[in-house]
mmCIF file of C-alpha atoms and ligand atoms in Angstrom:
data_model
loop_
_atom_site.group_PDB
_atom_site.id
_atom_site.type_symbol
_atom_site.label_atom_id
_atom_site.label_comp_id
_atom_site.label_asym_id
_atom_site.label_seq_id
_atom_site.Cartn_x
_atom_site.Cartn_y
_atom_site.Cartn_z
ATOM 1 C CA ALA B 1 85.168 75.063 134.195
ATOM 2 C CA PHE B 2 86.599 75.571 131.044
ATOM 3 C CA LEU B 3 88.058 78.741 130.903
ATOM 4 C CA SER B 4 89.365 78.902 134.141
ATOM 5 C CA LYS B 5 91.106 76.110 134.457
ATOM 6 C CA PRO B 6 94.582 77.320 134.713
ATOM 7 C CA VAL B 7 97.032 77.796 131.798
ATOM 8 C CA ALA B 8 100.910 76.979 133.711
ATOM 9 C CA SER B 9 102.741 78.227 130.242
ATOM 10 C CA MET B 10 102.362 79.923 126.784
ATOM 11 C CA GLY B 11 106.113 78.069 126.439
ATOM 12 C CA THR B 12 109.431 78.770 128.259
ATOM 13 C CA GLU B 13 111.392 79.696 124.663
ATOM 14 C CA GLU B 14 111.431 83.753 124.157
ATOM 15 C CA THR B 15 112.786 86.419 120.902
ATOM 16 C CA TYR B 16 113.167 90.100 120.607
ATOM 17 C CA ILE B 17 111.558 91.881 118.884
ATOM 18 C CA MET B 18 112.366 95.034 117.178
ATOM 19 C CA VAL B 19 110.353 97.905 115.061
ATOM 20 C CA LYS B 20 113.173 99.624 113.582
ATOM 21 C CA PRO B 21 113.528 103.243 113.322
ATOM 22 C CA ASP B 22 112.362 103.291 109.816
ATOM 23 C CA GLY B 23 109.074 101.511 111.144
ATOM 24 C CA VAL B 24 108.407 103.611 114.121
ATOM 25 C CA HIS B 25 108.777 107.312 111.464
ATOM 26 C CA ARG B 26 106.819 104.656 108.793
ATOM 27 C CA CYS B 27 104.089 104.553 111.307
ATOM 28 C CA LEU B 28 104.653 100.928 110.986
ATOM 29 C CA VAL B 29 104.427 99.640 114.670
ATOM 30 C CA GLY B 30 100.429 99.234 115.103
ATOM 31 C CA GLU B 31 100.886 97.277 111.936
ATOM 32 C CA ILE B 32 103.775 95.043 113.469
ATOM 33 C CA ILE B 33 103.023 94.295 116.645
ATOM 34 C CA SER B 34 99.452 93.081 115.280
ATOM 35 C CA ARG B 35 100.935 90.224 113.385
ATOM 36 C CA PHE B 36 102.661 88.832 116.415
ATOM 37 C CA GLU B 37 99.851 89.506 118.614
ATOM 38 C CA LYS B 38 97.037 87.925 116.425
ATOM 39 C CA LYS B 39 99.508 84.645 115.374
ATOM 40 C CA GLY B 40 98.696 84.091 118.937
ATOM 41 C CA PHE B 41 101.965 84.497 120.960
ATOM 42 C CA LEU B 42 101.838 85.723 124.384
ATOM 43 C CA LEU B 43 103.805 89.300 124.566
ATOM 44 C CA LYS B 44 105.851 90.007 127.998
ATOM 45 C CA GLY B 45 107.876 92.897 127.329
ATOM 46 C CA LEU B 46 106.867 96.409 125.124
ATOM 47 C CA LYS B 47 109.066 99.925 125.316
ATOM 48 C CA LEU B 48 109.621 102.492 122.784
ATOM 49 C CA PHE B 49 113.676 103.297 123.247
ATOM 50 C CA GLN B 50 116.382 105.797 122.846
ATOM 51 C CA CYS B 51 119.235 102.810 121.462
ATOM 52 C CA PRO B 52 122.802 104.120 122.791
ATOM 53 C CA LYS B 53 125.283 103.734 120.189
ATOM 54 C CA ASP B 54 127.042 101.415 123.143
ATOM 55 C CA LEU B 55 123.754 98.786 122.837
ATOM 56 C CA ALA B 56 123.841 99.213 119.485
ATOM 57 C CA GLN B 57 127.315 98.131 118.416
ATOM 58 C CA GLU B 58 126.614 94.665 121.579
ATOM 59 C CA HIS B 59 123.922 93.808 119.958
ATOM 60 C CA TYR B 60 124.904 93.513 116.303
ATOM 61 C CA LYS B 61 128.197 92.937 117.998
ATOM 62 C CA ASP B 62 128.415 89.693 115.285
ATOM 63 C CA LEU B 63 128.773 92.103 112.794
ATOM 64 C CA LYS B 64 131.110 94.442 113.664
ATOM 65 C CA GLU B 65 133.464 93.683 110.560
ATOM 66 C CA LYS B 66 130.717 93.777 108.004
ATOM 67 C CA SER B 67 131.407 97.351 105.860
ATOM 68 C CA PHE B 68 128.159 98.190 106.649
ATOM 69 C CA TYR B 69 127.946 97.471 110.047
ATOM 70 C CA PRO B 70 129.126 101.399 110.973
ATOM 71 C CA SER B 71 125.748 102.410 108.552
ATOM 72 C CA LEU B 72 123.777 100.185 111.227
ATOM 73 C CA ILE B 73 125.227 101.703 113.652
ATOM 74 C CA ASP B 74 123.459 104.579 112.499
ATOM 75 C CA TYR B 75 120.218 103.945 111.474
ATOM 76 C CA ILE B 76 119.665 101.772 114.658
ATOM 77 C CA THR B 77 120.706 104.729 116.949
ATOM 78 C CA SER B 78 118.992 107.585 114.685
ATOM 79 C CA GLY B 79 115.138 107.807 116.470
ATOM 80 C CA PRO B 80 113.512 106.102 118.404
ATOM 81 C CA VAL B 81 112.732 102.294 117.841
ATOM 82 C CA VAL B 82 109.967 99.322 119.625
ATOM 83 C CA CYS B 83 111.183 97.047 121.986
ATOM 84 C CA MET B 84 109.331 93.791 122.754
ATOM 85 C CA ALA B 85 109.382 90.673 124.518
ATOM 86 C CA TRP B 86 107.687 87.784 122.299
ATOM 87 C CA GLU B 87 107.102 84.494 124.359
ATOM 88 C CA GLY B 88 105.969 80.585 122.539
ATOM 89 C CA ALA B 89 106.895 77.493 121.696
ATOM 90 C CA GLY B 90 108.417 77.752 118.528
ATOM 91 C CA VAL B 91 108.232 81.636 119.291
ATOM 92 C CA VAL B 92 111.922 82.772 117.615
ATOM 93 C CA ALA B 93 112.093 80.662 114.129
ATOM 94 C CA SER B 94 108.471 80.991 113.971
ATOM 95 C CA ALA B 95 109.020 84.860 114.403
ATOM 96 C CA ARG B 96 111.303 84.790 111.294
ATOM 97 C CA LYS B 97 109.049 82.860 109.312
ATOM 98 C CA LEU B 98 106.474 86.108 109.944
ATOM 99 C CA ILE B 99 109.726 88.442 109.554
ATOM 100 C CA GLY B 100 110.197 87.648 106.318
ATOM 101 C CA ALA B 101 114.278 87.418 104.269
ATOM 102 C CA THR B 102 117.003 90.236 105.762
ATOM 103 C CA ASN B 103 116.726 91.856 102.195
ATOM 104 C CA PRO B 104 112.939 92.544 101.343
ATOM 105 C CA LEU B 105 113.137 92.352 98.075
ATOM 106 C CA GLN B 106 113.210 88.290 98.666
ATOM 107 C CA ALA B 107 110.775 88.335 101.411
ATOM 108 C CA GLU B 108 107.741 86.397 100.131
ATOM 109 C CA PRO B 109 104.283 88.427 100.323
ATOM 110 C CA GLY B 110 102.629 87.887 103.618
ATOM 111 C CA THR B 111 105.736 87.928 105.715
ATOM 112 C CA ILE B 112 106.286 91.723 106.978
ATOM 113 C CA ARG B 113 109.570 92.755 105.080
ATOM 114 C CA GLY B 114 107.588 91.047 102.006
ATOM 115 C CA ASP B 115 104.895 93.435 102.430
ATOM 116 C CA LEU B 116 106.545 96.951 104.578
ATOM 117 C CA ALA B 117 109.904 96.482 102.969
ATOM 118 C CA VAL B 118 112.051 97.050 99.425
ATOM 119 C CA GLN B 119 116.568 97.387 100.787
ATOM 120 C CA THR B 120 118.176 95.155 103.493
ATOM 121 C CA GLY B 121 119.332 98.133 104.971
ATOM 122 C CA ARG B 122 115.999 100.053 105.625
ATOM 123 C CA ASN B 123 114.039 96.721 106.142
ATOM 124 C CA VAL B 124 111.899 97.635 109.528
ATOM 125 C CA VAL B 125 112.318 95.293 112.048
ATOM 126 C CA HIS B 126 114.421 93.090 114.401
ATOM 127 C CA GLY B 127 114.026 88.964 114.819
ATOM 128 C CA SER B 128 116.501 87.439 116.811
ATOM 129 C CA ASP B 129 117.889 84.073 115.094
ATOM 130 C CA SER B 130 118.337 81.447 118.468
ATOM 131 C CA PRO B 131 117.125 80.715 121.337
ATOM 132 C CA GLU B 132 120.191 81.893 122.713
ATOM 133 C CA ASN B 133 120.285 85.029 121.268
ATOM 134 C CA GLY B 134 116.156 85.886 122.361
ATOM 135 C CA LYS B 135 117.305 85.577 125.812
ATOM 136 C CA ARG B 136 121.181 87.299 125.022
ATOM 137 C CA GLU B 137 119.014 89.414 123.211
ATOM 138 C CA ILE B 138 115.608 90.245 126.162
ATOM 139 C CA ALA B 139 118.324 90.472 129.005
ATOM 140 C CA LEU B 140 120.260 93.442 127.248
ATOM 141 C CA TRP B 141 117.540 95.818 125.440
ATOM 142 C CA PHE B 142 115.307 95.149 129.054
ATOM 143 C CA LYS B 143 115.483 96.044 131.962
ATOM 144 C CA GLU B 144 113.775 92.743 134.827
ATOM 145 C CA GLY B 145 110.913 94.984 135.918
ATOM 146 C CA GLU B 146 109.998 95.800 132.204
ATOM 147 C CA LEU B 147 108.457 92.538 131.507
ATOM 148 C CA CYS B 148 105.505 91.103 133.180
ATOM 149 C CA GLN B 149 104.741 87.196 134.078
ATOM 150 C CA TRP B 150 100.329 86.891 132.757
ATOM 151 C CA VAL B 151 98.134 84.405 131.415
ATOM 152 C CA PRO B 152 95.842 85.989 128.705
ATOM 153 C CA ALA B 153 91.977 85.214 128.752
ATOM 154 C CA GLN B 154 92.053 84.444 125.350
ATOM 155 C CA ALA B 155 94.900 81.053 126.995
ATOM 156 C CA PRO B 156 92.746 78.144 126.958
ATOM 157 C CA TRP B 157 91.790 79.165 122.856
ATOM 158 C CA LEU B 158 95.352 79.415 121.528
ATOM 159 C CA ILE B 159 96.409 76.756 123.147
ATOM 160 C CA GLU B 160 95.044 72.562 124.471
HETATM 161 P P1 GDP S 201 118.427 89.865 109.983
HETATM 162 O O1 GDP S 201 119.002 88.759 110.840
HETATM 163 O O2 GDP S 201 117.354 89.186 109.177
HETATM 164 O O3 GDP S 201 118.443 90.905 110.696
HETATM 165 O O4 GDP S 201 120.501 90.004 109.303
HETATM 166 P P2 GDP S 201 122.067 89.727 109.727
HETATM 167 O O5 GDP S 201 121.631 89.220 111.562
HETATM 168 O O6 GDP S 201 122.098 89.479 109.058
HETATM 169 O O7 GDP S 201 121.801 91.972 110.051
HETATM 170 C C1 GDP S 201 121.337 92.510 111.080
HETATM 171 C C2 GDP S 201 121.170 93.863 109.582
HETATM 172 O O8 GDP S 201 122.335 94.674 109.410
HETATM 173 C C3 GDP S 201 120.016 93.358 108.836
HETATM 174 O O9 GDP S 201 118.489 93.298 109.003
HETATM 175 C C4 GDP S 201 119.676 94.589 107.783
HETATM 176 O O10 GDP S 201 119.600 95.944 108.980
HETATM 177 C C5 GDP S 201 121.175 94.651 108.680
HETATM 178 N N1 GDP S 201 122.430 94.002 106.996
HETATM 179 C C6 GDP S 201 122.715 92.957 106.878
HETATM 180 N N2 GDP S 201 122.995 92.994 105.594
HETATM 181 C C7 GDP S 201 122.868 94.312 104.688
HETATM 182 C C8 GDP S 201 123.614 95.138 103.712
HETATM 183 O O11 GDP S 201 124.339 94.255 103.160
HETATM 184 N N3 GDP S 201 123.487 95.794 104.002
HETATM 185 C C9 GDP S 201 122.826 96.814 104.415
HETATM 186 N N4 GDP S 201 123.102 98.184 104.720
HETATM 187 N N5 GDP S 201 122.202 96.569 105.756
HETATM 188 C C10 GDP S 201 123.230 94.832 106.219
HETATM 189 MG MG1 MG S 202 120.532 88.177 113.273
#
């Protein structure tokens, strides 16, 4: 009875997480997915994707005036990325903690960037910075049929 109790939702907040091309080339895809999976968030969408330039520009439009913007666009479009949509109460801020500071040398050990990277320009992973941007970015990177609504079997062991 306990296990078949309906679990309505893991929470309505969503975040867009992306393994950047350096993470794909360095074979860190499984490791990075695993950090979010083990934490207990819900995977809603996942794909390997070659990002076109116009999408990279739209995604990073707030950074258009920065000196590093052209190299950032080159970096993100240089090879495949792994796009993910994750759901859960508080997932946006929690994912940012799991990812760590933008500069990997300042990122705490135990975080993805703290453990796996050395430079801001090669910081292996992206995470949305607000629930609004989580929604915006998931809509930008995924088509409607690419997202799944489902309840994982372990849900009653994650959420009381
Ligand atoms: P994030 O939210 O932690 O990813 O950081 P930002 O939103 O501030 O910047 C987006 C991405 O732009 C970062 O993850 C880096 O890949 C890149 N970036 C930010 N600042 C710099 C910088 O000073 N130099 C370079 N080369 N890249 C940067
Ligand atoms: Mg950002």
